[in-house]
Coordinates of C-alpha atoms in Angstrom, one line a residue:
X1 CA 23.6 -35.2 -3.6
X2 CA 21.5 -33.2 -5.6
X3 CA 18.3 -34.5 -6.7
X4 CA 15.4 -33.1 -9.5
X5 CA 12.5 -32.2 -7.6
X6 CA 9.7 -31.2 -10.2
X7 CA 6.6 -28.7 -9.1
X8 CA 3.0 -30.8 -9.7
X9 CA -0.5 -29.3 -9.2
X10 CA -2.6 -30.3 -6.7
X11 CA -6.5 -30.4 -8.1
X12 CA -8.5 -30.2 -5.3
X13 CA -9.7 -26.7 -5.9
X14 CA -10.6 -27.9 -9.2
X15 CA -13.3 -29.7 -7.3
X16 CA -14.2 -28.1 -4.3
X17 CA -13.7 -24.5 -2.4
X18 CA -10.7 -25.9 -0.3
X19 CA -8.0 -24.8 1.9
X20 CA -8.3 -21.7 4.9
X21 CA -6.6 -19.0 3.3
X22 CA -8.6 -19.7 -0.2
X23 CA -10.6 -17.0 -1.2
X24 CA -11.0 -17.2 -4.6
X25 CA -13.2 -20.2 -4.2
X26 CA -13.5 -22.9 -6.7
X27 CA -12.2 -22.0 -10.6
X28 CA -14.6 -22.1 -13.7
X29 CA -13.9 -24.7 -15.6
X30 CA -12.8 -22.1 -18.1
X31 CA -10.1 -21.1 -16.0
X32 CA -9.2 -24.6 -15.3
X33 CA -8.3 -25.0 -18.8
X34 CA -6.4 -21.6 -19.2
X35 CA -4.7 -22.8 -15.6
X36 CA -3.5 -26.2 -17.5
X37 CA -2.2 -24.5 -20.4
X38 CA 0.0 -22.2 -18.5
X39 CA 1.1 -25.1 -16.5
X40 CA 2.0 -27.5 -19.5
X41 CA 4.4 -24.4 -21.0
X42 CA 6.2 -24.3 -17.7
X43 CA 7.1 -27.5 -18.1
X44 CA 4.6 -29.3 -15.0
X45 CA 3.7 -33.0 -15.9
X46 CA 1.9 -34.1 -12.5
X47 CA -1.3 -33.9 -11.6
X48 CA -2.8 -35.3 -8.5
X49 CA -6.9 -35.8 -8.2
X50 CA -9.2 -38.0 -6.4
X51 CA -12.7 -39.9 -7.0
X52 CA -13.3 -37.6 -3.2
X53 CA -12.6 -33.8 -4.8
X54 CA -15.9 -33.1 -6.0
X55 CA -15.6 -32.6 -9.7
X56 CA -12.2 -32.4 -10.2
X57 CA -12.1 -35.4 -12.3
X58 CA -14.7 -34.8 -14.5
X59 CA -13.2 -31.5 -15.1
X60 CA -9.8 -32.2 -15.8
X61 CA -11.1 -34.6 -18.3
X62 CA -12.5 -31.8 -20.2
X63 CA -9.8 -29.5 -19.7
X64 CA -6.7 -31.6 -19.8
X65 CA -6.6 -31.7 -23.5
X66 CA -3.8 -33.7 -25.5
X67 CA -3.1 -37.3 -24.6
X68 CA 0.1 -37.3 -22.7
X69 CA 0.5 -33.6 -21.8
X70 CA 0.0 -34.3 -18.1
X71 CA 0.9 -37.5 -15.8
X72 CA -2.5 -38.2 -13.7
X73 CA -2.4 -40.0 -10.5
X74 CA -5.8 -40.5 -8.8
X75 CA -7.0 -42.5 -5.7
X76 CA -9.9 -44.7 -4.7
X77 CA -12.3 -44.6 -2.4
X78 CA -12.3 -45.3 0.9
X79 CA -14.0 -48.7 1.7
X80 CA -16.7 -48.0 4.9
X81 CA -16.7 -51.9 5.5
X82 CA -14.7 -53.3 8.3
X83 CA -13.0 -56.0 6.0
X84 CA -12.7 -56.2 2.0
X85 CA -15.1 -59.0 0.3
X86 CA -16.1 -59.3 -3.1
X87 CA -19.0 -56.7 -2.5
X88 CA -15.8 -53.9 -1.6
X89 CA -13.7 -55.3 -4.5
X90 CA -16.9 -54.5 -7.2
X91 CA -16.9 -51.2 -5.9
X92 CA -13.7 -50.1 -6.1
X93 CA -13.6 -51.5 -9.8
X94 CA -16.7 -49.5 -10.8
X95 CA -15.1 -46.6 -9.0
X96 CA -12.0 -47.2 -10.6
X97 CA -13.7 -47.6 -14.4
X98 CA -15.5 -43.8 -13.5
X99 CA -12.5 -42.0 -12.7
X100 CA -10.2 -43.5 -15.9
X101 CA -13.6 -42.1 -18.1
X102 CA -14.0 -39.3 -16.3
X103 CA -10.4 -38.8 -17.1
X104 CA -10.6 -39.2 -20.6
X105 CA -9.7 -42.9 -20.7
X106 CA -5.6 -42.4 -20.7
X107 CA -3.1 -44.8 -19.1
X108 CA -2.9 -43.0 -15.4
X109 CA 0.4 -42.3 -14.2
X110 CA -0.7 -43.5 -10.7
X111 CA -3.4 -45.0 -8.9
X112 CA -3.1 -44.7 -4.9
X113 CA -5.5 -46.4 -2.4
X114 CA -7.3 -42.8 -0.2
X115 CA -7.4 -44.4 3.2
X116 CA -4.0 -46.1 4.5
X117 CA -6.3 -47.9 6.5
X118 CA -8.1 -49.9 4.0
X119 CA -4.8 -51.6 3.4
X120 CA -4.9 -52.8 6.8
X121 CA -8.0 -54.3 7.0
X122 CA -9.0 -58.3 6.5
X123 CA -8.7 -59.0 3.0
X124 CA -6.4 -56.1 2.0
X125 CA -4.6 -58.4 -0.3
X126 CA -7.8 -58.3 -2.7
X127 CA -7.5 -54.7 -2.7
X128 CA -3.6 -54.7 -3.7
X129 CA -4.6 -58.0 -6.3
X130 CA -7.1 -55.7 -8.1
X131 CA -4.5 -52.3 -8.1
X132 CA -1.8 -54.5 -9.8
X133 CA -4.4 -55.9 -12.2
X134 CA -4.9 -52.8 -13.4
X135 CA -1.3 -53.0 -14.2
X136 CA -1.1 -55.8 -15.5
X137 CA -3.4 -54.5 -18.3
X138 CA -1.7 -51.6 -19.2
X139 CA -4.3 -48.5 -17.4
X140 CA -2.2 -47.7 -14.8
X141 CA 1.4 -47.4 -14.9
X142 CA 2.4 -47.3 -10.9
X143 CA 0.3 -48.0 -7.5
X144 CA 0.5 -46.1 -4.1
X145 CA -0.9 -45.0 -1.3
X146 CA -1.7 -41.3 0.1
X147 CA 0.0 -41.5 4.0
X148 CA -2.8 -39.8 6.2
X149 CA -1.7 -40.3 9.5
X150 CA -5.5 -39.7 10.7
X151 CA -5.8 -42.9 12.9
X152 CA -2.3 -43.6 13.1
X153 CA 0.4 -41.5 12.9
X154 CA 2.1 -40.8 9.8
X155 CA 5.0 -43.1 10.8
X156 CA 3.3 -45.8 11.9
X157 CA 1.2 -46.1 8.7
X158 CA 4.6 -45.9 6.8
X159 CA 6.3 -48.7 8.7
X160 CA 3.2 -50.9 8.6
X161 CA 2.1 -50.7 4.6
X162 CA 5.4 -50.4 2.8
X163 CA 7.2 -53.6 4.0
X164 CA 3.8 -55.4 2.7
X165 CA 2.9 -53.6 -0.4
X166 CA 5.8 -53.0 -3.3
X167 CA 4.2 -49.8 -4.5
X168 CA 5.6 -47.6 -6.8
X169 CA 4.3 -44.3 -5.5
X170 CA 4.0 -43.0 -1.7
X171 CA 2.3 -39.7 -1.3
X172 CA 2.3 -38.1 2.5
X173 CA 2.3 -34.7 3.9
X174 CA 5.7 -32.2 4.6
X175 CA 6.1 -28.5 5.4
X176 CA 8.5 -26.3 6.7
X177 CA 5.9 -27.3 10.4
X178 CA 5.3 -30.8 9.6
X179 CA 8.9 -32.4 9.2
X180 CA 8.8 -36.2 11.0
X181 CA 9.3 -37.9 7.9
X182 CA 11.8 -36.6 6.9
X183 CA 13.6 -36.0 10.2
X184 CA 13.3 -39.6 10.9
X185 CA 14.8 -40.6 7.4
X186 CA 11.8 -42.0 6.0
X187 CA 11.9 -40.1 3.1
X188 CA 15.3 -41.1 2.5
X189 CA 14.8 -44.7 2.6
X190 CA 11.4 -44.4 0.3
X191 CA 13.7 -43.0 -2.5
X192 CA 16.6 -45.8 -1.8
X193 CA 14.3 -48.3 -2.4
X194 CA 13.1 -46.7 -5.7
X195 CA 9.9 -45.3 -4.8
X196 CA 8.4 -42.2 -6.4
X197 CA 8.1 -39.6 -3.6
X198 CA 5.1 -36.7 -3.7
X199 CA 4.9 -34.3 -1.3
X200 CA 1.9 -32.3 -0.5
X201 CA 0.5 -30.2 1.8
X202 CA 3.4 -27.8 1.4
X203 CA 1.6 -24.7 2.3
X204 CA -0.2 -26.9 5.4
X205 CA -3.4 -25.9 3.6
X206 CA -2.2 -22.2 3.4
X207 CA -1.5 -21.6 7.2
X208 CA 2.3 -20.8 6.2
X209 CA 1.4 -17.8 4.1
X210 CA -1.1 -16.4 6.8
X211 CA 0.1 -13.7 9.1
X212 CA -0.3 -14.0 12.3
X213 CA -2.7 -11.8 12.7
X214 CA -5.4 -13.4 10.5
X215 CA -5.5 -16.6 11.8
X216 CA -8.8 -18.5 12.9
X217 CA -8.8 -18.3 17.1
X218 CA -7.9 -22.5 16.9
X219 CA -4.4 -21.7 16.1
X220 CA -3.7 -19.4 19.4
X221 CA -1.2 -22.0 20.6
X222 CA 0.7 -22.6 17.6
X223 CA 0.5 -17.8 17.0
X224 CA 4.2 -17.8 18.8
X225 CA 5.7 -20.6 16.2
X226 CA 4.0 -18.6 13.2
X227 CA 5.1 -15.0 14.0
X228 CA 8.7 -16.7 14.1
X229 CA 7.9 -18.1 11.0
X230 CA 7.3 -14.6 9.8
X231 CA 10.3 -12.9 11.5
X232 CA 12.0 -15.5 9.3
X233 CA 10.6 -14.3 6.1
X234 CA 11.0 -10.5 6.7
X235 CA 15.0 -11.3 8.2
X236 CA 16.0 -12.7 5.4
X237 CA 13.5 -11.2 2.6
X238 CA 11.7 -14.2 1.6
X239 CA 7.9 -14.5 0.5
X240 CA 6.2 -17.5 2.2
X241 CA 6.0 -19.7 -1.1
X242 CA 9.2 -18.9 -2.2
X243 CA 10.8 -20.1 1.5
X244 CA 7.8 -23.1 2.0
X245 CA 9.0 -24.4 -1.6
X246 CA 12.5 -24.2 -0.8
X247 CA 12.5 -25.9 2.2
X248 CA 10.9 -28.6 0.9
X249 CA 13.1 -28.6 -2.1
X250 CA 16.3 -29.2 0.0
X251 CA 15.7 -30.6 3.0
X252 CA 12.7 -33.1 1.8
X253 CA 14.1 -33.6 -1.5
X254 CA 11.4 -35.6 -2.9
X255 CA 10.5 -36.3 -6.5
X256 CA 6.8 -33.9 -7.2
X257 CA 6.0 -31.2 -4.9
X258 CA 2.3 -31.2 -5.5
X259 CA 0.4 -27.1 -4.6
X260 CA -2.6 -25.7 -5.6
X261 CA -3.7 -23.3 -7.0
X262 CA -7.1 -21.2 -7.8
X263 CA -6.2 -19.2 -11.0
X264 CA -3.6 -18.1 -13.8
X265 CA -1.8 -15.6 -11.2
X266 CA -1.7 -18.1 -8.7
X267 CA -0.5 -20.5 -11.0
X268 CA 2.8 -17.8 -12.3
X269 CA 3.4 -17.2 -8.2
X270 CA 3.8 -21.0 -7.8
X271 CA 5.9 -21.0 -10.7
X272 CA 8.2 -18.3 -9.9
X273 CA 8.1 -19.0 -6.3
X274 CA 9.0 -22.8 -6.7
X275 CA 11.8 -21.3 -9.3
X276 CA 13.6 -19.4 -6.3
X277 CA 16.8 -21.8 -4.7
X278 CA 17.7 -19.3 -2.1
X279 CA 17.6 -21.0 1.1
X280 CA 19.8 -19.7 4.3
X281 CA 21.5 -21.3 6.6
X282 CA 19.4 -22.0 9.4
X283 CA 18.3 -24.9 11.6
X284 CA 14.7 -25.2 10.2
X285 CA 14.4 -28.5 12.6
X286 CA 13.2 -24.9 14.8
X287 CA 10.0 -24.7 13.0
X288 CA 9.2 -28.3 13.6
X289 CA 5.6 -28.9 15.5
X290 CA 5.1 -32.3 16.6
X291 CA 1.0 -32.1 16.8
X292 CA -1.3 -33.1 15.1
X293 CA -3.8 -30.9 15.9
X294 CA -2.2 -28.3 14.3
X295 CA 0.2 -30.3 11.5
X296 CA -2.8 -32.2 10.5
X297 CA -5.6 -30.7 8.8
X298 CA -7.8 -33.1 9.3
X299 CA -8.3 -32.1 13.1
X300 CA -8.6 -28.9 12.6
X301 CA -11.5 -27.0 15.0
X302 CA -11.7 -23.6 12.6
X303 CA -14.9 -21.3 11.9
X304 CA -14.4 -21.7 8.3

């Protein structure tokens, strides 16, 4: 069955310099705005942000211009307590009343809890009491959760939080690399049960659209898997965005592929390349690296 997959930006650049193969470095906010404008004429809606990226809120709340131009989903904090009282649920309301004014005051599109793990902790209900309440009074318009898979792997923290929580949104990692949510139908049964599906990491942080050659000395195991990767391309005469998009696109299938990107060209690559729907036939299962070492940037051991 086919199934609309729309292209959302990513903002953590707007915040931070971010991601191994960026070297542009973080955008002015002037370019920011020029970046949003492009984005709204090609149709994007989604944009994903965090109270964690630096400055990325503050800026999009100058840039983002018009009231409804743009669904925003941001996330909370992580909670460094080892159980959520009423000292943890004050925080994560002031936290929550900075980003929505950072953000220009507008009904967010989403509001997911960071760290999968606060959800687990003692008093976890509080946490999910307060996200609905902001609900219930009309600021947010779905809850979620970003899937980390940091101290638990991705599965596990999928089949622990979504038969407790109803939430609307589920944000996780999936590449072209990192496919065990989708090989194990996860993904599928997220969207049967109505849940809004944003994919990210697409790119794994830019490692799919480094040659071989240029990669950091940490990825010497994982060199074989991305010369393949490469062979791939040049076979078949694909760019790395255009095939990492596609990919992601047909076999993932969820509802916002979320990228960044660091200016206007960037931005018309994305586009172009997420516009592409030539995929061949070929058993991408092939590509499929079950480590985390390598799958999950979090772990990673680089010189940058």
């Amino acid at each position: 069955m086919n199934r609309h997959v729309e292209l959302g930006l990513g903002t953590v650049q707007f915040g931070l310099d971010y991601g191994i193969s960026n070297t542009l470095g973080q955008p002015s906010e002037k370019m920011v705005s020029t970046i949003l404008d492009r984005a709204a004429t090609h149709g994007i809606k989604v944009l994903d942000t965090a109270s964690a990226y630096g400055e990325s809120e503050t800026v999009l709340g100058r840039t983002v211009g018009e009231s409804g131009r743009f669904r925003i989903v941001t996330k909370l904090p992580k909670i460094d307590s080892d159980s959520i009282g009423g000292t943890e649920i004050d925080m994560l309301e002031r936290a929550f009343d900075s980003s929505f004014v950072k953000l220009g005051g507008q009904r967010l599109a989403g509001l997911l809890v960071h760290n999968p793990d606060d959800l687990l902790k003692p008093g976890a209900d509080r946490l999910y009491r307060l996200m609905e309440s902001f609900v219930s009074n009309g600021l947010v318009e779905k809850t979620g959760v970003s899937i980390a898979g940091i101290s638990r792997g991705k599965e596990e923290e999928v089949g622990l939080l979504l038969p407790r929580y109803d939430f609307g949104i589920v944000q996780l990692p999936q590449n072209v690399f990192d496919q065990s949510l989708a090989l194990d139908g996860v993904i599928e049964r997220l969207r049967n049960d109505g849940v809004e599906v944003h994919v990210r990491s697409v790119f794994l942080q830019g490692l799919l659209l480094m040659d071989a050659d240029a990669l950091d000395p940490y990825f010497a195991p994982v060199r074989p898997l991305i010369t393949d990767w490469r062979d791939f391309l040049g076979r078949h005469g694909l760019s790395a965005p255009e095939a990492a998009l596609a990919f992601v696109r047909v076999h993932v299938r969820p509802d916002v592929i979320l990228a960044g990107v660091a200016d206007e060209k960037q931005l018309e690559e994305l586009v172009r390349a997420f516009s592409s729907t030539t995929l061949p036939d070929e058993d991408f299962s092939r590509f499929a690296l079950d480590d985390p070492a390598f799958t999950n940037p979090f772990f990673w051991k680089t010189g940058r």
